[in-house]
């Protein structure tokens, strides 16, 4: 376990990282970008140690993945043990119990107490693709509806579902057909004001599906209950339940993409739990397995079981090492009450970011839930003009101070915080001190 302390021994990135970056340019496809070119050699809890010996505070968890913290002892032990036993057989050839155990846990923990089934995959995108396959198969309908600002992955179908062109879709088309996009309930930018957002957005969404798609052609509505890459957009109370009710009325399946928001991140097991929304299908990945690649679709038994035998699967889906990591991660979440810890982290983040909001007109809004919190940066509070340049400058300043942060948003102007839930209050406050300095420096 690395001492949970920020330490800077060189400028960041240091010479060893810069040398690796040179090798990367010569060896790795240019399309694979690296946000912050520090090469990590070790990580635990809320600290990443780089090749130069710098210790950086991690506020990104590798994009919401290491929710239980890097080097979580339960995960390390479970993975080590599993690697010793066996690493792969392919569940579709000769199965093993940990795959079944992960599915049992998913069926128990995801929203709703109806009978469920799960299937395991490798990535979030693969889970979303499979959820759409299952929804189409079960309903016999072709169309799928997704939202503005939504992000669902980089495969052909999930690019079609994803809203933002650059960098995710640009020149990668043509995209999968029968995908329709509707407006997202985005209170901060709702034209007639946040107070009208839930009702008007719901009316617009249902009206567009009715007039442009036809309910009877629509297999599923795919939504992130809190949008991730799109800017941590939290829909107003009432919007998600409204969408869920309307879908049920029309036999349209609701797919909640909880790849980023799931597994305690928002202070509940799943973001849907906050308003008691029960989707027909839930996609999960990222935080599920402490950094091992694992993803899942969980849903109503009759929907999931509609697919013929052999219709779902993949060579690596539900790999035993990833399953062992998932079971250990879930145990940590249960035993250490990580949902409660996410709420505590949220209180610290809201309090500290609220101070910045009060001080700077360029902080347009602080929003989120639990340990999934963002600050939207604008040129000024009046125009709300997105300020991507400021977000990039603040990220750079944070980085130089040894704090790893992430930006997001359709306009690239949202600063997001996704710390591992194992981070201490002390480190979190130190990171917020650095952020305050970074904002001041970026605006100087
Ligand atoms: C909500 C959501 N869905 C799907 C994905 C795609 O996941 P992956 O990168 O594992 O394919 C992401 C990744 O950021 C995501 O945030």
Tab-separated table of C-alpha atoms and ligand atoms in Angstrom:
chain	number	residue	atom	x	y	z
A	1	UNK	CA	0.000	0.000	0.000
A	2	UNK	CA	1.475	3.353	-1.036
A	3	UNK	CA	1.436	6.022	1.643
A	4	UNK	CA	-1.722	8.042	1.008
A	5	UNK	CA	0.115	11.265	0.425
A	6	UNK	CA	0.652	13.658	-2.497
A	7	UNK	CA	4.380	13.858	-3.277
A	8	UNK	CA	6.017	15.802	-6.106
A	9	UNK	CA	9.685	15.052	-6.737
A	10	UNK	CA	9.884	16.338	-10.334
A	11	UNK	CA	7.781	18.599	-12.490
A	12	UNK	CA	4.757	16.743	-13.842
A	13	UNK	CA	5.176	15.020	-16.219
A	14	UNK	CA	8.736	14.183	-15.178
A	15	UNK	CA	11.595	12.943	-17.380
A	16	UNK	CA	10.742	9.237	-17.129
A	17	UNK	CA	7.142	9.894	-18.158
A	18	UNK	CA	8.261	12.147	-20.993
A	19	UNK	CA	10.536	9.402	-22.275
A	20	UNK	CA	7.602	6.949	-22.188
A	21	UNK	CA	5.465	9.502	-24.016
A	22	UNK	CA	8.087	9.629	-26.778
A	23	UNK	CA	7.974	5.836	-27.073
A	24	UNK	CA	4.185	5.957	-27.067
A	25	UNK	CA	4.140	8.331	-30.024
A	26	UNK	CA	6.337	5.948	-32.005
A	27	UNK	CA	4.470	2.768	-31.043
A	28	UNK	CA	0.832	3.490	-30.247
A	29	UNK	CA	-1.806	4.600	-32.748
A	30	UNK	CA	-2.243	8.354	-32.585
A	31	UNK	CA	-6.011	7.954	-32.181
A	32	UNK	CA	-5.469	6.541	-28.692
A	33	UNK	CA	-5.002	9.739	-26.730
A	34	UNK	CA	-3.670	10.105	-23.201
A	35	UNK	CA	-5.229	12.912	-21.172
A	36	UNK	CA	-2.328	13.268	-18.776
A	37	UNK	CA	0.976	11.745	-19.887
A	38	UNK	CA	2.142	10.463	-16.516
A	39	UNK	CA	3.080	6.822	-16.699
A	40	UNK	CA	1.820	4.975	-13.645
A	41	UNK	CA	3.921	2.275	-12.012
A	42	UNK	CA	1.866	1.662	-8.874
A	43	UNK	CA	-1.436	2.740	-7.361
A	44	UNK	CA	-3.439	2.225	-4.226
A	45	UNK	CA	-6.408	3.882	-2.583
A	46	UNK	CA	-6.514	7.470	-3.816
A	47	UNK	CA	-2.862	7.712	-4.937
A	48	UNK	CA	-1.159	7.007	-8.276
A	49	UNK	CA	2.634	6.787	-8.301
A	50	UNK	CA	4.332	7.641	-11.594
A	51	UNK	CA	7.573	6.527	-13.204
A	52	UNK	CA	9.377	9.530	-11.705
A	53	UNK	CA	8.269	8.783	-8.142
A	54	UNK	CA	5.610	11.497	-8.018
A	55	UNK	CA	2.474	10.579	-6.076
A	56	UNK	CA	-0.669	12.068	-7.550
A	57	UNK	CA	-4.114	12.303	-5.999
A	58	UNK	CA	-6.591	10.372	-8.121
A	59	UNK	CA	-9.921	12.124	-8.641
A	60	UNK	CA	-10.862	10.084	-11.700
A	61	UNK	CA	-10.660	6.392	-10.685
A	62	UNK	CA	-9.634	5.559	-14.268
A	63	UNK	CA	-13.018	6.975	-15.382
A	64	UNK	CA	-15.175	5.656	-12.550
A	65	UNK	CA	-13.658	2.178	-12.487
A	66	UNK	CA	-11.597	1.777	-9.318
A	67	UNK	CA	-14.538	2.651	-7.092
A	68	UNK	CA	-13.239	0.333	-4.349
A	69	UNK	CA	-9.756	1.824	-4.743
A	70	UNK	CA	-6.702	0.543	-6.548
A	71	UNK	CA	-5.068	-2.323	-4.698
A	72	UNK	CA	-8.172	-3.043	-2.654
A	73	UNK	CA	-6.985	-5.959	-0.456
A	74	UNK	CA	-10.101	-8.066	-1.019
A	75	UNK	CA	-9.771	-7.671	-4.791
A	76	UNK	CA	-6.037	-8.370	-4.786
A	77	UNK	CA	-6.534	-11.533	-2.763
A	78	UNK	CA	-9.484	-12.786	-4.822
A	79	UNK	CA	-7.755	-12.146	-8.135
A	80	UNK	CA	-4.495	-13.750	-6.997
A	81	UNK	CA	-6.338	-16.819	-5.773
A	82	UNK	CA	-8.340	-17.114	-8.995
A	83	UNK	CA	-5.263	-16.717	-11.204
A	84	UNK	CA	-3.706	-19.620	-9.305
A	85	UNK	CA	-6.812	-21.770	-9.820
A	86	UNK	CA	-7.481	-21.044	-13.507
A	87	UNK	CA	-7.632	-17.990	-15.759
A	88	UNK	CA	-10.025	-19.033	-18.511
A	89	UNK	CA	-12.148	-21.841	-19.800
A	90	UNK	CA	-14.836	-19.823	-21.631
A	91	UNK	CA	-18.143	-19.948	-19.793
A	92	UNK	CA	-19.876	-21.055	-23.009
A	93	UNK	CA	-17.636	-24.144	-23.207
A	94	UNK	CA	-17.047	-25.341	-19.631
A	95	UNK	CA	-18.721	-23.072	-17.057
A	96	UNK	CA	-17.663	-22.135	-13.518
A	97	UNK	CA	-19.420	-20.946	-10.390
A	98	UNK	CA	-18.148	-17.357	-10.099
A	99	UNK	CA	-19.963	-16.321	-13.296
A	100	UNK	CA	-23.203	-17.613	-11.789
A	101	UNK	CA	-22.434	-15.935	-8.442
A	102	UNK	CA	-21.885	-12.542	-10.122
A	103	UNK	CA	-25.208	-12.913	-11.964
A	104	UNK	CA	-26.952	-13.822	-8.694
A	105	UNK	CA	-25.513	-10.680	-7.067
A	106	UNK	CA	-26.526	-8.490	-9.997
A	107	UNK	CA	-30.047	-9.910	-9.937
A	108	UNK	CA	-30.258	-9.181	-6.225
A	109	UNK	CA	-28.753	-5.663	-6.239
A	110	UNK	CA	-30.160	-4.016	-9.367
A	111	UNK	CA	-33.433	-2.088	-8.986
A	112	UNK	CA	-36.676	-4.036	-8.589
A	113	UNK	CA	-37.519	-7.287	-6.803
A	114	UNK	CA	-38.927	-9.077	-9.860
A	115	UNK	CA	-37.313	-12.201	-11.247
A	116	UNK	CA	-34.176	-11.351	-13.207
A	117	UNK	CA	-31.415	-12.863	-15.309
A	118	UNK	CA	-27.969	-11.517	-16.176
A	119	UNK	CA	-25.371	-12.045	-18.882
A	120	UNK	CA	-21.729	-10.989	-18.637
A	121	UNK	CA	-19.547	-9.195	-21.174
A	122	UNK	CA	-16.228	-7.319	-21.341
A	123	UNK	CA	-16.952	-3.617	-21.733
A	124	UNK	CA	-19.672	-1.085	-21.233
A	125	UNK	CA	-20.186	-0.723	-24.967
A	126	UNK	CA	-20.605	-4.466	-25.344
A	127	UNK	CA	-23.179	-4.496	-22.556
A	128	UNK	CA	-25.182	-1.705	-24.195
A	129	UNK	CA	-25.034	-3.450	-27.596
A	130	UNK	CA	-26.326	-6.638	-26.009
A	131	UNK	CA	-29.088	-4.819	-24.140
A	132	UNK	CA	-30.281	-3.459	-27.479
A	133	UNK	CA	-30.027	-6.910	-29.094
A	134	UNK	CA	-32.093	-8.393	-26.283
A	135	UNK	CA	-34.680	-5.595	-26.366
A	136	UNK	CA	-35.137	-5.934	-30.128
A	137	UNK	CA	-35.394	-9.687	-29.917
A	138	UNK	CA	-37.860	-9.649	-27.008
A	139	UNK	CA	-40.148	-6.976	-28.484
A	140	UNK	CA	-39.761	-7.751	-32.182
A	141	UNK	CA	-39.435	-3.993	-32.758
A	142	UNK	CA	-36.498	-2.264	-34.512
A	143	UNK	CA	-36.219	1.299	-33.185
A	144	UNK	CA	-34.109	2.486	-30.271
A	145	UNK	CA	-34.282	5.937	-28.730
A	146	UNK	CA	-31.290	7.663	-27.131
A	147	UNK	CA	-30.717	11.119	-25.698
A	148	UNK	CA	-28.803	14.254	-26.544
A	149	UNK	CA	-25.543	14.385	-24.547
A	150	UNK	CA	-25.723	10.597	-24.107
A	151	UNK	CA	-22.614	8.429	-24.267
A	152	UNK	CA	-22.770	4.672	-24.678
A	153	UNK	CA	-19.437	3.608	-26.203
A	154	UNK	CA	-17.344	3.385	-29.345
A	155	UNK	CA	-18.605	0.318	-31.239
A	156	UNK	CA	-20.726	0.941	-34.311
A	157	UNK	CA	-24.093	0.631	-32.589
A	158	UNK	CA	-22.997	2.506	-29.469
A	159	UNK	CA	-21.499	5.287	-31.585
A	160	UNK	CA	-24.934	5.602	-33.146
A	161	UNK	CA	-26.428	5.870	-29.652
A	162	UNK	CA	-23.765	8.362	-28.539
A	163	UNK	CA	-24.604	12.002	-29.103
A	164	UNK	CA	-21.278	13.820	-29.428
A	165	UNK	CA	-19.459	13.874	-32.761
A	166	UNK	CA	-15.921	14.875	-31.813
A	167	UNK	CA	-13.959	12.802	-30.943
A	168	UNK	CA	-16.246	9.759	-30.747
A	169	UNK	CA	-17.972	9.621	-34.152
A	170	UNK	CA	-16.164	11.953	-36.501
A	171	UNK	CA	-15.645	10.233	-39.894
A	172	UNK	CA	-16.469	6.796	-38.435
A	173	UNK	CA	-19.885	6.504	-40.056
A	174	UNK	CA	-22.151	5.274	-41.482
A	175	UNK	CA	-23.749	4.321	-38.195
A	176	UNK	CA	-26.277	1.660	-37.262
A	177	UNK	CA	-29.806	2.486	-38.402
A	178	UNK	CA	-33.039	2.787	-36.401
A	179	UNK	CA	-31.501	4.931	-33.676
A	180	UNK	CA	-33.422	8.112	-32.848
A	181	UNK	CA	-32.286	10.964	-30.623
A	182	UNK	CA	-34.449	13.049	-28.332
A	183	UNK	CA	-33.620	16.000	-26.032
A	184	UNK	CA	-32.296	15.357	-22.539
A	185	UNK	CA	-33.791	17.034	-19.503
A	186	UNK	CA	-30.830	19.321	-18.769
A	187	UNK	CA	-32.021	21.767	-16.136
A	188	UNK	CA	-29.110	24.219	-16.327
A	189	UNK	CA	-29.592	24.732	-20.057
A	190	UNK	CA	-33.333	24.167	-20.401
A	191	UNK	CA	-34.572	27.065	-22.568
A	192	UNK	CA	-37.557	28.059	-20.427
A	193	UNK	CA	-35.785	27.511	-17.091
A	194	UNK	CA	-34.945	24.589	-14.817
A	195	UNK	CA	-38.346	24.719	-13.117
A	196	UNK	CA	-40.069	23.736	-16.389
A	197	UNK	CA	-37.512	21.166	-17.437
A	198	UNK	CA	-39.011	17.894	-16.129
A	199	UNK	CA	-42.478	18.429	-17.514
A	200	UNK	CA	-41.517	20.012	-20.830
A	201	UNK	CA	-38.711	17.539	-21.520
A	202	UNK	CA	-40.998	14.587	-20.871
A	203	UNK	CA	-43.645	16.028	-23.180
A	204	UNK	CA	-41.082	16.699	-25.918
A	205	UNK	CA	-39.531	13.235	-25.653
A	206	UNK	CA	-42.816	11.337	-25.751
A	207	UNK	CA	-44.178	13.574	-28.499
A	208	UNK	CA	-41.086	13.055	-30.669
A	209	UNK	CA	-41.195	9.291	-30.226
A	210	UNK	CA	-44.904	9.290	-31.061
A	211	UNK	CA	-44.588	11.440	-34.181
A	212	UNK	CA	-41.168	10.405	-35.517
A	213	UNK	CA	-40.826	6.757	-34.504
A	214	UNK	CA	-44.195	5.392	-33.475
A	215	UNK	CA	-44.501	3.644	-30.120
A	216	UNK	CA	-45.253	0.301	-31.740
A	217	UNK	CA	-41.932	0.445	-33.647
A	218	UNK	CA	-39.896	1.252	-30.588
A	219	UNK	CA	-38.026	-1.548	-28.799
A	220	UNK	CA	-36.275	0.499	-26.147
A	221	UNK	CA	-35.393	3.850	-24.697
A	222	UNK	CA	-31.750	3.917	-23.562
A	223	UNK	CA	-30.852	6.449	-20.910
A	224	UNK	CA	-28.067	7.142	-18.440
A	225	UNK	CA	-29.901	8.041	-15.222
A	226	UNK	CA	-27.133	10.594	-14.675
A	227	UNK	CA	-25.299	11.304	-17.905
A	228	UNK	CA	-21.553	10.749	-17.632
A	229	UNK	CA	-19.425	11.854	-20.580
A	230	UNK	CA	-22.168	14.288	-21.613
A	231	UNK	CA	-21.503	16.436	-18.553
A	232	UNK	CA	-22.863	14.787	-15.394
A	233	UNK	CA	-26.323	15.950	-16.304
A	234	UNK	CA	-28.771	15.105	-13.539
A	235	UNK	CA	-32.354	15.065	-14.821
A	236	UNK	CA	-34.849	16.903	-12.622
A	237	UNK	CA	-36.961	14.890	-10.182
A	238	UNK	CA	-39.888	13.308	-11.949
A	239	UNK	CA	-38.330	13.038	-15.406
A	240	UNK	CA	-36.983	9.486	-15.125
A	241	UNK	CA	-40.112	8.089	-13.427
A	242	UNK	CA	-42.153	9.825	-16.134
A	243	UNK	CA	-40.119	8.199	-18.909
A	244	UNK	CA	-40.340	4.815	-17.154
A	245	UNK	CA	-44.142	5.025	-16.767
A	246	UNK	CA	-44.642	6.122	-20.351
A	247	UNK	CA	-42.409	3.325	-21.686
A	248	UNK	CA	-44.314	0.727	-19.640
A	249	UNK	CA	-47.627	2.031	-20.966
A	250	UNK	CA	-46.431	1.460	-24.538
A	251	UNK	CA	-44.561	-1.832	-24.155
A	252	UNK	CA	-41.240	-0.060	-24.754
A	253	UNK	CA	-38.349	-1.411	-22.692
A	254	UNK	CA	-36.427	1.034	-20.547
A	255	UNK	CA	-32.687	0.373	-20.620
A	256	UNK	CA	-30.823	2.191	-17.847
A	257	UNK	CA	-27.172	2.559	-18.777
A	258	UNK	CA	-25.583	2.525	-15.322
A	259	UNK	CA	-22.092	1.826	-16.659
A	260	UNK	CA	-20.728	5.019	-15.093
A	261	UNK	CA	-23.330	5.781	-12.407
A	262	UNK	CA	-23.727	2.279	-10.977
A	263	UNK	CA	-22.176	0.409	-8.059
A	264	UNK	CA	-22.392	2.935	-5.212
A	265	UNK	CA	-20.985	5.837	-7.210
A	266	UNK	CA	-24.002	8.090	-6.612
A	267	UNK	CA	-24.612	7.066	-2.989
A	268	UNK	CA	-27.062	4.286	-3.864
A	269	UNK	CA	-26.319	0.950	-5.456
A	270	UNK	CA	-27.620	2.420	-8.707
A	271	UNK	CA	-28.572	5.955	-9.748
A	272	UNK	CA	-32.080	4.705	-10.641
A	273	UNK	CA	-32.650	3.851	-6.963
A	274	UNK	CA	-32.773	7.532	-6.043
A	275	UNK	CA	-36.309	7.926	-7.430
A	276	UNK	CA	-37.266	4.267	-7.240
A	277	UNK	CA	-37.134	3.818	-11.013
A	278	UNK	CA	-37.168	0.152	-12.057
A	279	UNK	CA	-35.774	-0.303	-15.581
A	280	UNK	CA	-36.457	-3.402	-17.645
A	281	UNK	CA	-32.761	-3.805	-18.444
A	282	UNK	CA	-29.707	-2.379	-16.690
A	283	UNK	CA	-26.214	-2.215	-18.154
A	284	UNK	CA	-23.224	-2.190	-15.802
A	285	UNK	CA	-19.424	-2.200	-16.146
A	286	UNK	CA	-16.641	0.057	-14.820
A	287	UNK	CA	-16.983	0.017	-10.988
A	288	UNK	CA	-18.310	-3.548	-10.952
A	289	UNK	CA	-14.916	-5.280	-10.777
A	290	UNK	CA	-12.264	-3.053	-9.195
A	291	UNK	CA	-10.440	-2.464	-12.476
A	292	UNK	CA	-10.832	-5.849	-14.147
A	293	UNK	CA	-12.747	-5.778	-17.440
A	294	UNK	CA	-16.288	-6.956	-16.782
A	295	UNK	CA	-19.712	-5.763	-17.894
A	296	UNK	CA	-23.244	-7.037	-17.606
A	297	UNK	CA	-26.820	-6.809	-18.766
A	298	UNK	CA	-29.376	-7.558	-16.076
A	299	UNK	CA	-33.085	-7.572	-16.719
A	300	UNK	CA	-36.537	-9.019	-16.401
A	301	UNK	CA	-36.365	-12.812	-16.663
A	302	UNK	CA	-38.947	-12.984	-19.449
A	303	UNK	CA	-37.109	-10.372	-21.521
A	304	UNK	CA	-33.632	-11.822	-21.011
A	305	UNK	CA	-34.798	-15.402	-21.539
A	306	UNK	CA	-36.580	-14.498	-24.779
A	307	UNK	CA	-33.270	-14.865	-26.626
A	308	UNK	CA	-32.524	-18.324	-28.077
A	309	UNK	CA	-29.724	-20.439	-26.594
A	310	UNK	CA	-26.389	-19.368	-28.050
A	311	UNK	CA	-27.675	-15.896	-28.997
A	312	UNK	CA	-25.662	-14.165	-26.278
A	313	UNK	CA	-22.047	-14.572	-25.193
A	314	UNK	CA	-18.454	-14.088	-26.268
A	315	UNK	CA	-15.076	-15.707	-25.690
A	316	UNK	CA	-14.036	-13.664	-22.682
A	317	UNK	CA	-17.362	-12.437	-21.285
A	318	UNK	CA	-17.472	-13.162	-17.550
A	319	UNK	CA	-13.820	-14.172	-17.383
A	320	UNK	CA	-13.210	-15.953	-14.048
A	321	UNK	CA	-10.536	-13.506	-12.859
A	322	UNK	CA	-12.842	-10.565	-13.583
A	323	UNK	CA	-15.700	-12.377	-11.829
A	324	UNK	CA	-13.525	-12.991	-8.753
A	325	UNK	CA	-12.676	-9.281	-8.726
A	326	UNK	CA	-16.365	-8.366	-9.044
A	327	UNK	CA	-17.408	-10.582	-6.136
A	328	UNK	CA	-14.643	-9.074	-3.973
A	329	UNK	CA	-15.549	-5.521	-5.047
A	330	UNK	CA	-19.217	-6.074	-4.263
A	331	UNK	CA	-18.250	-7.522	-0.887
A	332	UNK	CA	-16.230	-4.380	-0.172
A	333	UNK	CA	-19.142	-2.180	-1.177
A	334	UNK	CA	-21.427	-4.115	1.179
A	335	UNK	CA	-19.044	-4.536	4.115
A	336	UNK	CA	-17.555	-1.045	4.004
A	337	UNK	CA	-20.845	0.726	3.174
A	338	UNK	CA	-19.319	2.415	0.154
A	339	UNK	CA	-22.676	3.903	-0.835
A	340	UNK	CA	-22.619	5.755	2.486
A	341	UNK	CA	-19.026	6.777	1.843
A	342	UNK	CA	-20.028	8.114	-1.594
A	343	UNK	CA	-22.618	10.328	0.106
A	344	UNK	CA	-20.002	11.641	2.555
A	345	UNK	CA	-17.589	12.353	-0.301
A	346	UNK	CA	-20.417	14.149	-2.070
A	347	UNK	CA	-20.945	16.402	0.938
A	348	UNK	CA	-17.272	17.399	0.942
A	349	UNK	CA	-17.248	17.985	-2.816
A	350	UNK	CA	-20.458	20.029	-2.820
A	351	UNK	CA	-19.223	22.158	0.081
A	352	UNK	CA	-15.802	22.813	-1.463
A	353	UNK	CA	-17.059	23.342	-5.020
A	354	UNK	CA	-19.881	25.503	-3.689
A	355	UNK	CA	-17.224	27.903	-2.415
A	356	UNK	CA	-15.774	28.173	-5.923
A	357	UNK	CA	-19.264	28.651	-7.319
A	358	UNK	CA	-19.840	31.533	-4.910
A	359	UNK	CA	-16.507	33.138	-5.727
A	360	UNK	CA	-16.295	32.845	-9.523
A	361	UNK	CA	-18.836	33.883	-12.128
A	362	UNK	CA	-17.178	31.312	-14.437
A	363	UNK	CA	-18.511	28.441	-12.336
A	364	UNK	CA	-21.930	28.067	-13.901
A	365	UNK	CA	-23.239	25.145	-11.903
A	366	UNK	CA	-22.106	22.494	-9.428
A	367	UNK	CA	-24.176	19.338	-9.781
A	368	UNK	CA	-24.159	15.587	-9.372
A	369	UNK	CA	-24.961	13.059	-6.699
A	370	UNK	CA	-22.806	11.208	-4.193
A	371	UNK	CA	-19.241	10.868	-5.460
A	372	UNK	CA	-20.231	11.744	-9.040
A	373	UNK	CA	-19.978	15.519	-8.987
A	374	UNK	CA	-19.162	18.111	-11.624
A	375	UNK	CA	-18.662	21.810	-12.067
A	376	UNK	CA	-19.742	23.358	-15.374
A	377	UNK	CA	-17.502	26.214	-16.471
A	378	UNK	CA	-18.805	29.132	-18.518
A	379	UNK	CA	-17.485	32.480	-19.700
A	380	UNK	CA	-19.969	34.169	-17.347
A	381	UNK	CA	-23.096	33.220	-15.448
A	382	UNK	CA	-25.290	35.478	-17.574
A	383	UNK	CA	-24.536	34.097	-21.035
A	384	UNK	CA	-23.725	30.543	-19.845
A	385	UNK	CA	-21.368	30.330	-22.837
A	386	UNK	CA	-19.429	27.047	-22.407
A	387	UNK	CA	-15.806	27.663	-21.432
A	388	UNK	CA	-13.810	24.637	-22.583
A	389	UNK	CA	-10.557	26.623	-22.586
A	390	UNK	CA	-10.926	27.301	-18.880
A	391	UNK	CA	-11.714	23.639	-18.138
A	392	UNK	CA	-8.560	22.585	-20.007
A	393	UNK	CA	-6.469	25.222	-18.216
A	394	UNK	CA	-7.757	24.196	-14.769
A	395	UNK	CA	-7.071	20.524	-15.572
A	396	UNK	CA	-3.517	21.420	-16.589
A	397	UNK	CA	-2.956	23.434	-13.421
A	398	UNK	CA	-4.328	20.590	-11.276
A	399	UNK	CA	-2.097	18.119	-13.029
A	400	UNK	CA	1.010	20.210	-12.411
A	401	UNK	CA	0.031	20.259	-8.728
A	402	UNK	CA	-0.243	16.473	-8.615
A	403	UNK	CA	-3.997	16.036	-8.921
A	404	UNK	CA	-5.479	13.862	-11.665
A	405	UNK	CA	-8.822	15.209	-12.848
A	406	UNK	CA	-11.163	14.587	-15.763
A	407	UNK	CA	-13.149	16.892	-17.973
A	408	UNK	CA	-16.278	15.975	-19.915
A	409	UNK	CA	-19.376	17.506	-21.445
A	410	UNK	CA	-20.724	17.967	-24.941
A	411	UNK	CA	-18.908	21.311	-25.023
A	412	UNK	CA	-15.822	20.043	-23.137
A	413	UNK	CA	-16.440	22.585	-20.382
A	414	UNK	CA	-17.367	20.340	-17.462
A	415	UNK	CA	-14.936	19.400	-14.750
A	416	UNK	CA	-15.892	16.061	-13.209
A	417	UNK	CA	-14.930	14.388	-9.972
A	418	UNK	CA	-14.998	10.612	-9.585
A	419	UNK	CA	-12.658	9.817	-6.698
A	420	UNK	CA	-12.205	6.248	-5.516
A	421	UNK	CA	-14.567	5.729	-2.600
A	422	UNK	CA	-11.602	4.605	-0.509
A	423	UNK	CA	-10.081	8.100	-0.603
A	424	UNK	CA	-9.548	9.757	2.789
A	425	UNK	CA	-11.130	13.095	3.695
A	426	UNK	CA	-7.626	14.468	4.143
A	427	UNK	CA	-6.602	13.667	0.558
A	428	UNK	CA	-9.904	14.904	-0.773
A	429	UNK	CA	-9.524	18.249	0.978
A	430	UNK	CA	-5.937	18.526	-0.202
A	431	UNK	CA	-7.109	17.899	-3.770
A	432	UNK	CA	-9.752	20.608	-3.338
A	433	UNK	CA	-7.079	23.011	-2.011
A	434	UNK	CA	-5.086	22.311	-5.167
A	435	UNK	CA	-8.185	22.831	-7.289
A	436	UNK	CA	-8.747	26.227	-5.690
A	437	UNK	CA	-5.169	27.191	-6.532
A	438	UNK	CA	-5.591	25.807	-10.044
A	439	UNK	CA	-8.755	27.811	-10.739
A	440	UNK	CA	-7.112	30.990	-9.428
A	441	UNK	CA	-3.998	30.336	-11.551
A	442	UNK	CA	-6.035	29.544	-14.674
A	443	UNK	CA	-8.006	32.775	-14.306
A	444	UNK	CA	-5.007	34.938	-13.386
B	1	LIG	C1	-22.707	5.462	-19.520
B	1	LIG	C2	-21.666	4.723	-20.295
B	1	LIG	N1	-22.026	3.728	-21.108
B	1	LIG	C3	-21.136	3.027	-21.813
B	1	LIG	C4	-19.786	3.317	-21.748
B	1	LIG	C5	-18.806	2.522	-22.546
B	1	LIG	O1	-18.062	1.728	-21.708
B	1	LIG	P1	-16.702	1.044	-22.207
B	1	LIG	O2	-15.709	2.159	-22.380
B	1	LIG	O3	-16.332	0.082	-21.122
B	1	LIG	O4	-17.016	0.368	-23.486
B	1	LIG	C6	-19.360	4.337	-20.901
B	1	LIG	C7	-17.931	4.685	-20.814
B	1	LIG	O5	-17.540	5.737	-20.397
B	1	LIG	C8	-20.315	5.068	-20.162
B	1	LIG	O6	-19.957	6.057	-19.346
